[in-house]
Amino acid sequence: MRLDKFLSEMGIGTRSEVKKLLKSQKVTVNGETITKPETKIDTDKDIVCYNNKQLVYEKYEYYMFHKPAGCVSATEDNIHKTVMDYITDTVHDDLFPVGRLDIDTEGLLLITNDGALAHNLLSPAKHVAKTYYAKIDGMVTDEDVNLFKKGVDIGEEKPTKPAELTILKSKPISEIELTITEGKFHQVKRMFEAVGKRVTYLKRISMGPLVLPDDLKTGEYRKLTTEEINLLINN
Ligand code: URA
């Protein structure tokens, strides 16, 4: 990678600011002062210092985002705000949301530029568990719990995989938690439609080993901890 690109990716400044810094002899590569912006470096091996401090290159970034309603899970959209509009101070510019939540769904969304991890988490073969909290227009009953355990017909080739439904409140407006291991389009809403009920509020509260923390408010995001990243990678 070019040295000026590396430095600007590390958040040191824009490409033109970085050029000036290089001229002022503030950057070393393996102990040698380098002034040429086009110098090629190997991010795995070379030790780059700015003002005598080593810049450790992180190829991948991982953030946990609490998606609010009203934005789409995409990197670009002509009409709506996207989840990426909320993620403002990243080092790299190639981050994307892992999977989709509907525009009116809130909750946990992983944002990264690690394509292999995203692929693994979304792979149907991996059966990554996702838990949702929902408010349901209708009385959710033990019969629904049993139906969801067996799998319901949502108009796909096969019924849904066994899902764990926990009733928090069985009232005319019920509250539930549902854990599914698939990610079919509008899956939770369609599962409740299949038993004659309607989801009126939906929030994802966990995905694999990641749990949405209570203190991460809607619209906020934070870096994953090293422990969380390791749990995800070894999931
Ligand atoms: N199921 C849905 O119906 N919507 C979502 O956003 C996620 C799961």
PDB file of C-alpha atoms and ligand atoms in Angstrom:
ATOM      1  CA  MET A   1       0.000   0.000   0.000  1.00  0.00           C
ATOM      2  CA  ARG A   2       1.195   3.563  -0.698  1.00  0.00           C
ATOM      3  CA  LEU A   3       2.468   5.311   2.411  1.00  0.00           C
ATOM      4  CA  ASP A   4       0.179   8.342   1.956  1.00  0.00           C
ATOM      5  CA  LYS A   5      -2.864   6.050   1.637  1.00  0.00           C
ATOM      6  CA  PHE A   6      -1.814   4.127   4.745  1.00  0.00           C
ATOM      7  CA  LEU A   7      -1.366   7.335   6.755  1.00  0.00           C
ATOM      8  CA  SER A   8      -4.697   8.764   5.702  1.00  0.00           C
ATOM      9  CA  GLU A   9      -6.439   5.427   6.352  1.00  0.00           C
ATOM     10  CA  MET A  10      -4.916   5.539   9.836  1.00  0.00           C
ATOM     11  CA  GLY A  11      -6.706   8.854  10.326  1.00  0.00           C
ATOM     12  CA  ILE A  12      -3.553  11.008  10.300  1.00  0.00           C
ATOM     13  CA  GLY A  13      -5.010  13.425   7.768  1.00  0.00           C
ATOM     14  CA  THR A  14      -6.197  13.818   4.202  1.00  0.00           C
ATOM     15  CA  ARG A  15      -3.889  12.740   1.400  1.00  0.00           C
ATOM     16  CA  SER A  16      -2.675  16.349   0.912  1.00  0.00           C
ATOM     17  CA  GLU A  17      -2.191  16.904   4.669  1.00  0.00           C
ATOM     18  CA  VAL A  18      -0.228  13.680   4.805  1.00  0.00           C
ATOM     19  CA  LYS A  19       2.047  14.880   1.986  1.00  0.00           C
ATOM     20  CA  LYS A  20       2.970  17.947   4.063  1.00  0.00           C
ATOM     21  CA  LEU A  21       3.634  15.806   7.144  1.00  0.00           C
ATOM     22  CA  LEU A  22       5.907  13.584   5.116  1.00  0.00           C
ATOM     23  CA  LYS A  23       7.850  16.621   3.892  1.00  0.00           C
ATOM     24  CA  SER A  24       8.328  17.757   7.473  1.00  0.00           C
ATOM     25  CA  GLN A  25      10.102  14.428   8.179  1.00  0.00           C
ATOM     26  CA  LYS A  26       7.645  13.208  10.816  1.00  0.00           C
ATOM     27  CA  VAL A  27       7.237   9.719   9.422  1.00  0.00           C
ATOM     28  CA  THR A  28       9.610   6.770   9.602  1.00  0.00           C
ATOM     29  CA  VAL A  29       9.363   3.328   8.054  1.00  0.00           C
ATOM     30  CA  ASN A  30      11.465   0.706   9.850  1.00  0.00           C
ATOM     31  CA  GLY A  31      13.397   3.524  11.519  1.00  0.00           C
ATOM     32  CA  GLU A  32      14.192   5.406   8.328  1.00  0.00           C
ATOM     33  CA  THR A  33      12.676   8.827   7.646  1.00  0.00           C
ATOM     34  CA  ILE A  34      10.557   8.699   4.506  1.00  0.00           C
ATOM     35  CA  THR A  35       9.286  11.756   2.677  1.00  0.00           C
ATOM     36  CA  LYS A  36       7.943  10.281  -0.543  1.00  0.00           C
ATOM     37  CA  PRO A  37       4.169   9.724  -0.420  1.00  0.00           C
ATOM     38  CA  GLU A  38       4.309   7.048  -3.117  1.00  0.00           C
ATOM     39  CA  THR A  39       6.636   4.807  -1.078  1.00  0.00           C
ATOM     40  CA  LYS A  40       5.140   1.298  -0.924  1.00  0.00           C
ATOM     41  CA  ILE A  41       4.798  -0.353   2.458  1.00  0.00           C
ATOM     42  CA  ASP A  42       3.800  -3.827   3.573  1.00  0.00           C
ATOM     43  CA  THR A  43       1.153  -3.360   6.292  1.00  0.00           C
ATOM     44  CA  ASP A  44       1.904  -6.827   7.726  1.00  0.00           C
ATOM     45  CA  LYS A  45       5.647  -6.292   8.173  1.00  0.00           C
ATOM     46  CA  ASP A  46       6.768  -2.671   8.022  1.00  0.00           C
ATOM     47  CA  ILE A  47       6.849  -0.569  11.169  1.00  0.00           C
ATOM     48  CA  VAL A  48       5.519   2.889  10.447  1.00  0.00           C
ATOM     49  CA  CYS A  49       5.890   5.632  13.054  1.00  0.00           C
ATOM     50  CA  TYR A  50       4.431   9.110  13.091  1.00  0.00           C
ATOM     51  CA  ASN A  51       5.937  11.509  15.655  1.00  0.00           C
ATOM     52  CA  ASN A  52       7.869   8.492  17.016  1.00  0.00           C
ATOM     53  CA  LYS A  53       4.631   6.575  17.724  1.00  0.00           C
ATOM     54  CA  GLN A  54       3.971   3.311  15.937  1.00  0.00           C
ATOM     55  CA  LEU A  55       0.824   3.189  13.816  1.00  0.00           C
ATOM     56  CA  VAL A  56      -0.645  -0.283  14.137  1.00  0.00           C
ATOM     57  CA  TYR A  57      -2.645  -1.122  11.060  1.00  0.00           C
ATOM     58  CA  GLU A  58      -5.996  -2.739  11.621  1.00  0.00           C
ATOM     59  CA  LYS A  59      -7.276  -4.193   8.409  1.00  0.00           C
ATOM     60  CA  TYR A  60     -10.731  -4.845   9.761  1.00  0.00           C
ATOM     61  CA  GLU A  61     -13.069  -2.767  11.878  1.00  0.00           C
ATOM     62  CA  TYR A  62     -16.024  -4.145  13.823  1.00  0.00           C
ATOM     63  CA  TYR A  63     -18.836  -2.083  15.307  1.00  0.00           C
ATOM     64  CA  MET A  64     -22.023  -2.911  17.111  1.00  0.00           C
ATOM     65  CA  PHE A  65     -24.814  -0.533  16.053  1.00  0.00           C
ATOM     66  CA  HIS A  66     -28.200   0.014  17.652  1.00  0.00           C
ATOM     67  CA  LYS A  67     -30.258   0.612  14.532  1.00  0.00           C
ATOM     68  CA  PRO A  68     -33.164   2.999  14.913  1.00  0.00           C
ATOM     69  CA  ALA A  69     -36.356   2.684  12.855  1.00  0.00           C
ATOM     70  CA  GLY A  70     -36.477   4.794   9.687  1.00  0.00           C
ATOM     71  CA  CYS A  71     -33.145   3.863   8.108  1.00  0.00           C
ATOM     72  CA  VAL A  72     -32.336   1.087   5.659  1.00  0.00           C
ATOM     73  CA  SER A  73     -29.676  -1.609   6.090  1.00  0.00           C
ATOM     74  CA  ALA A  74     -27.644  -0.621   3.049  1.00  0.00           C
ATOM     75  CA  THR A  75     -24.578   1.454   2.254  1.00  0.00           C
ATOM     76  CA  GLU A  76     -26.415   3.745  -0.192  1.00  0.00           C
ATOM     77  CA  ASP A  77     -30.012   4.661  -0.842  1.00  0.00           C
ATOM     78  CA  ASN A  78     -31.630   7.360  -2.954  1.00  0.00           C
ATOM     79  CA  ILE A  79     -34.603   7.903  -0.684  1.00  0.00           C
ATOM     80  CA  HIS A  80     -33.912   6.859   2.875  1.00  0.00           C
ATOM     81  CA  LYS A  81     -31.188   7.445   5.402  1.00  0.00           C
ATOM     82  CA  THR A  82     -28.915   4.390   5.612  1.00  0.00           C
ATOM     83  CA  VAL A  83     -27.402   2.741   8.673  1.00  0.00           C
ATOM     84  CA  MET A  84     -23.990   3.893   7.392  1.00  0.00           C
ATOM     85  CA  ASP A  85     -25.049   7.550   7.801  1.00  0.00           C
ATOM     86  CA  TYR A  86     -24.772   6.944  11.564  1.00  0.00           C
ATOM     87  CA  ILE A  87     -21.288   5.393  11.451  1.00  0.00           C
ATOM     88  CA  THR A  88     -19.109   8.436  11.074  1.00  0.00           C
ATOM     89  CA  ASP A  89     -15.589   8.040  12.418  1.00  0.00           C
ATOM     90  CA  THR A  90     -14.261   4.837  10.906  1.00  0.00           C
ATOM     91  CA  VAL A  91     -10.705   4.391   9.647  1.00  0.00           C
ATOM     92  CA  HIS A  92     -11.679   2.526   6.466  1.00  0.00           C
ATOM     93  CA  ASP A  93     -14.357   3.561   4.004  1.00  0.00           C
ATOM     94  CA  ASP A  94     -15.486   0.090   2.923  1.00  0.00           C
ATOM     95  CA  LEU A  95     -17.691  -0.858   5.867  1.00  0.00           C
ATOM     96  CA  PHE A  96     -21.132  -2.379   5.424  1.00  0.00           C
ATOM     97  CA  PRO A  97     -23.946  -3.836   7.561  1.00  0.00           C
ATOM     98  CA  VAL A  98     -23.940  -7.608   8.050  1.00  0.00           C
ATOM     99  CA  GLY A  99     -27.395  -8.695   6.952  1.00  0.00           C
ATOM    100  CA  ARG A 100     -30.549  -6.659   6.966  1.00  0.00           C
ATOM    101  CA  LEU A 101     -33.098  -5.399   9.399  1.00  0.00           C
ATOM    102  CA  ASP A 102     -36.315  -3.955   7.947  1.00  0.00           C
ATOM    103  CA  ILE A 103     -36.652  -0.178   7.838  1.00  0.00           C
ATOM    104  CA  ASP A 104     -39.044  -0.267  10.816  1.00  0.00           C
ATOM    105  CA  THR A 105     -36.979  -2.793  12.824  1.00  0.00           C
ATOM    106  CA  GLU A 106     -34.628  -1.598  15.547  1.00  0.00           C
ATOM    107  CA  GLY A 107     -31.759  -3.278  17.283  1.00  0.00           C
ATOM    108  CA  LEU A 108     -28.439  -4.984  16.913  1.00  0.00           C
ATOM    109  CA  LEU A 109     -26.608  -4.730  13.622  1.00  0.00           C
ATOM    110  CA  LEU A 110     -22.971  -5.599  13.056  1.00  0.00           C
ATOM    111  CA  ILE A 111     -21.024  -3.188  10.862  1.00  0.00           C
ATOM    112  CA  THR A 112     -17.659  -4.283   9.493  1.00  0.00           C
ATOM    113  CA  ASN A 113     -15.398  -4.496   6.453  1.00  0.00           C
ATOM    114  CA  ASP A 114     -14.545  -8.157   7.170  1.00  0.00           C
ATOM    115  CA  GLY A 115     -16.245  -9.837   4.220  1.00  0.00           C
ATOM    116  CA  ALA A 116     -15.296 -13.379   5.231  1.00  0.00           C
ATOM    117  CA  LEU A 117     -16.788 -12.968   8.694  1.00  0.00           C
ATOM    118  CA  ALA A 118     -19.975 -11.482   7.230  1.00  0.00           C
ATOM    119  CA  HIS A 119     -20.249 -14.362   4.776  1.00  0.00           C
ATOM    120  CA  ASN A 120     -19.885 -16.891   7.591  1.00  0.00           C
ATOM    121  CA  LEU A 121     -22.431 -15.207   9.836  1.00  0.00           C
ATOM    122  CA  LEU A 122     -24.986 -15.017   7.042  1.00  0.00           C
ATOM    123  CA  SER A 123     -24.393 -18.515   5.694  1.00  0.00           C
ATOM    124  CA  PRO A 124     -27.588 -20.600   6.129  1.00  0.00           C
ATOM    125  CA  ALA A 125     -25.375 -23.599   6.951  1.00  0.00           C
ATOM    126  CA  LYS A 126     -24.039 -21.866  10.081  1.00  0.00           C
ATOM    127  CA  HIS A 127     -27.475 -21.520  11.753  1.00  0.00           C
ATOM    128  CA  VAL A 128     -26.436 -18.391  13.637  1.00  0.00           C
ATOM    129  CA  ALA A 129     -29.077 -17.700  16.305  1.00  0.00           C
ATOM    130  CA  LYS A 130     -30.792 -14.320  16.233  1.00  0.00           C
ATOM    131  CA  THR A 131     -33.111 -13.267  19.027  1.00  0.00           C
ATOM    132  CA  TYR A 132     -35.822 -10.650  18.619  1.00  0.00           C
ATOM    133  CA  TYR A 133     -38.039  -8.878  21.093  1.00  0.00           C
ATOM    134  CA  ALA A 134     -41.442  -8.066  19.614  1.00  0.00           C
ATOM    135  CA  LYS A 135     -44.855  -6.623  20.413  1.00  0.00           C
ATOM    136  CA  ILE A 136     -47.631  -8.571  18.780  1.00  0.00           C
ATOM    137  CA  ASP A 137     -51.151  -7.486  17.956  1.00  0.00           C
ATOM    138  CA  GLY A 138     -52.970 -10.578  19.253  1.00  0.00           C
ATOM    139  CA  MET A 139     -52.837 -13.009  22.147  1.00  0.00           C
ATOM    140  CA  VAL A 140     -49.742 -15.192  21.773  1.00  0.00           C
ATOM    141  CA  THR A 141     -50.384 -18.631  23.268  1.00  0.00           C
ATOM    142  CA  ASP A 142     -48.603 -21.884  24.110  1.00  0.00           C
ATOM    143  CA  GLU A 143     -50.074 -23.222  20.866  1.00  0.00           C
ATOM    144  CA  ASP A 144     -47.943 -20.681  18.975  1.00  0.00           C
ATOM    145  CA  VAL A 145     -44.909 -21.766  21.012  1.00  0.00           C
ATOM    146  CA  ASN A 146     -45.487 -25.349  19.863  1.00  0.00           C
ATOM    147  CA  LEU A 147     -46.182 -24.361  16.253  1.00  0.00           C
ATOM    148  CA  PHE A 148     -42.962 -22.298  16.094  1.00  0.00           C
ATOM    149  CA  LYS A 149     -41.045 -25.202  17.638  1.00  0.00           C
ATOM    150  CA  LYS A 150     -42.251 -27.464  14.821  1.00  0.00           C
ATOM    151  CA  GLY A 151     -41.821 -24.860  12.073  1.00  0.00           C
ATOM    152  CA  VAL A 152     -44.501 -22.845  10.274  1.00  0.00           C
ATOM    153  CA  ASP A 153     -45.409 -22.368   6.625  1.00  0.00           C
ATOM    154  CA  ILE A 154     -44.448 -18.857   5.524  1.00  0.00           C
ATOM    155  CA  GLY A 155     -44.936 -19.578   1.836  1.00  0.00           C
ATOM    156  CA  GLU A 156     -41.415 -20.852   1.166  1.00  0.00           C
ATOM    157  CA  GLU A 157     -40.534 -24.260  -0.222  1.00  0.00           C
ATOM    158  CA  LYS A 158     -40.018 -25.626   3.285  1.00  0.00           C
ATOM    159  CA  PRO A 159     -41.457 -24.672   6.685  1.00  0.00           C
ATOM    160  CA  THR A 160     -39.294 -22.524   8.954  1.00  0.00           C
ATOM    161  CA  LYS A 161     -36.622 -24.236  11.086  1.00  0.00           C
ATOM    162  CA  PRO A 162     -37.550 -24.852  14.742  1.00  0.00           C
ATOM    163  CA  ALA A 163     -37.703 -21.520  16.546  1.00  0.00           C
ATOM    164  CA  GLU A 164     -37.865 -20.792  20.262  1.00  0.00           C
ATOM    165  CA  LEU A 165     -40.737 -18.549  21.260  1.00  0.00           C
ATOM    166  CA  THR A 166     -40.876 -17.178  24.806  1.00  0.00           C
ATOM    167  CA  ILE A 167     -44.028 -15.389  25.888  1.00  0.00           C
ATOM    168  CA  LEU A 168     -43.266 -12.382  28.097  1.00  0.00           C
ATOM    169  CA  LYS A 169     -46.871 -11.107  28.162  1.00  0.00           C
ATOM    170  CA  SER A 170     -49.874 -12.940  26.739  1.00  0.00           C
ATOM    171  CA  LYS A 171     -52.380 -10.096  26.337  1.00  0.00           C
ATOM    172  CA  PRO A 172     -54.381  -8.547  23.452  1.00  0.00           C
ATOM    173  CA  ILE A 173     -51.046  -6.827  22.738  1.00  0.00           C
ATOM    174  CA  SER A 174     -48.499  -9.540  23.586  1.00  0.00           C
ATOM    175  CA  GLU A 175     -44.784  -9.268  24.189  1.00  0.00           C
ATOM    176  CA  ILE A 176     -42.440 -12.052  23.177  1.00  0.00           C
ATOM    177  CA  GLU A 177     -38.871 -13.086  22.454  1.00  0.00           C
ATOM    178  CA  LEU A 178     -38.201 -15.263  19.448  1.00  0.00           C
ATOM    179  CA  THR A 179     -34.954 -16.991  18.508  1.00  0.00           C
ATOM    180  CA  ILE A 180     -34.541 -18.085  14.902  1.00  0.00           C
ATOM    181  CA  THR A 181     -31.557 -19.619  13.143  1.00  0.00           C
ATOM    182  CA  GLU A 182     -32.436 -18.501   9.628  1.00  0.00           C
ATOM    183  CA  GLY A 183     -32.689 -15.110   7.993  1.00  0.00           C
ATOM    184  CA  LYS A 184     -35.550 -15.243   5.500  1.00  0.00           C
ATOM    185  CA  PHE A 185     -36.979 -11.958   4.223  1.00  0.00           C
ATOM    186  CA  HIS A 186     -39.344 -10.476   6.881  1.00  0.00           C
ATOM    187  CA  GLN A 187     -39.087 -13.807   8.662  1.00  0.00           C
ATOM    188  CA  VAL A 188     -40.386 -12.843  12.111  1.00  0.00           C
ATOM    189  CA  LYS A 189     -43.294 -10.849  10.694  1.00  0.00           C
ATOM    190  CA  ARG A 190     -44.216 -13.684   8.337  1.00  0.00           C
ATOM    191  CA  MET A 191     -44.044 -16.287  11.107  1.00  0.00           C
ATOM    192  CA  PHE A 192     -46.586 -14.347  13.151  1.00  0.00           C
ATOM    193  CA  GLU A 193     -48.746 -13.755  10.077  1.00  0.00           C
ATOM    194  CA  ALA A 194     -48.733 -17.545   9.617  1.00  0.00           C
ATOM    195  CA  VAL A 195     -50.453 -17.890  13.009  1.00  0.00           C
ATOM    196  CA  GLY A 196     -52.885 -15.012  12.363  1.00  0.00           C
ATOM    197  CA  LYS A 197     -51.057 -12.274  14.319  1.00  0.00           C
ATOM    198  CA  ARG A 198     -49.222  -9.092  13.477  1.00  0.00           C
ATOM    199  CA  VAL A 199     -45.866  -7.759  14.652  1.00  0.00           C
ATOM    200  CA  THR A 200     -46.251  -4.103  15.638  1.00  0.00           C
ATOM    201  CA  TYR A 201     -42.730  -3.542  17.018  1.00  0.00           C
ATOM    202  CA  LEU A 202     -39.562  -5.511  16.354  1.00  0.00           C
ATOM    203  CA  LYS A 203     -36.092  -5.226  17.816  1.00  0.00           C
ATOM    204  CA  ARG A 204     -33.118  -7.573  17.445  1.00  0.00           C
ATOM    205  CA  ILE A 205     -31.489  -8.123  20.811  1.00  0.00           C
ATOM    206  CA  SER A 206     -28.794 -10.658  19.947  1.00  0.00           C
ATOM    207  CA  MET A 207     -26.955 -12.236  17.064  1.00  0.00           C
ATOM    208  CA  GLY A 208     -24.726 -15.247  17.711  1.00  0.00           C
ATOM    209  CA  PRO A 209     -22.553 -14.324  20.686  1.00  0.00           C
ATOM    210  CA  LEU A 210     -23.302 -10.582  20.424  1.00  0.00           C
ATOM    211  CA  VAL A 211     -25.881  -9.108  22.783  1.00  0.00           C
ATOM    212  CA  LEU A 212     -27.228  -5.571  22.443  1.00  0.00           C
ATOM    213  CA  PRO A 213     -26.173  -3.789  25.657  1.00  0.00           C
ATOM    214  CA  ASP A 214     -28.783  -1.764  27.581  1.00  0.00           C
ATOM    215  CA  ASP A 215     -26.566   1.328  27.556  1.00  0.00           C
ATOM    216  CA  LEU A 216     -26.215   1.461  23.756  1.00  0.00           C
ATOM    217  CA  LYS A 217     -29.051   3.772  22.770  1.00  0.00           C
ATOM    218  CA  THR A 218     -30.782   3.761  19.368  1.00  0.00           C
ATOM    219  CA  GLY A 219     -28.565   5.462  16.794  1.00  0.00           C
ATOM    220  CA  GLU A 220     -25.394   4.790  18.825  1.00  0.00           C
ATOM    221  CA  TYR A 221     -22.549   2.453  17.981  1.00  0.00           C
ATOM    222  CA  ARG A 222     -19.396   1.205  19.603  1.00  0.00           C
ATOM    223  CA  LYS A 223     -16.348  -0.845  18.663  1.00  0.00           C
ATOM    224  CA  LEU A 224     -16.570  -4.540  19.415  1.00  0.00           C
ATOM    225  CA  THR A 225     -14.201  -5.681  22.157  1.00  0.00           C
ATOM    226  CA  THR A 226     -11.388  -8.089  21.247  1.00  0.00           C
ATOM    227  CA  GLU A 227     -13.287 -10.766  23.147  1.00  0.00           C
ATOM    228  CA  GLU A 228     -16.452 -10.161  21.110  1.00  0.00           C
ATOM    229  CA  ILE A 229     -14.475 -10.268  17.847  1.00  0.00           C
ATOM    230  CA  ASN A 230     -12.850 -13.559  18.848  1.00  0.00           C
ATOM    231  CA  LEU A 231     -16.219 -15.038  19.831  1.00  0.00           C
ATOM    232  CA  LEU A 232     -17.665 -14.035  16.445  1.00  0.00           C
ATOM    233  CA  ILE A 233     -14.724 -15.392  14.465  1.00  0.00           C
ATOM    234  CA  ASN A 234     -14.743 -18.690  16.347  1.00  0.00           C
ATOM    235  CA  ASN A 235     -18.537 -18.946  16.334  1.00  0.00           C
TER     236      ASN A 235
HETATM  237  N1  URA B   1     -37.675 -10.489  10.723  1.00  0.00           N
HETATM  238  C1  URA B   1     -38.444  -9.504  10.219  1.00  0.00           C
HETATM  239  O1  URA B   1     -39.594  -9.690   9.922  1.00  0.00           O
HETATM  240  N2  URA B   1     -37.872  -8.291  10.070  1.00  0.00           N
HETATM  241  C2  URA B   1     -36.604  -8.009  10.421  1.00  0.00           C
HETATM  242  O2  URA B   1     -36.158  -6.866  10.266  1.00  0.00           O
HETATM  243  C3  URA B   1     -35.832  -9.044  10.937  1.00  0.00           C
HETATM  244  C4  URA B   1     -36.388 -10.284  11.075  1.00  0.00           C
END
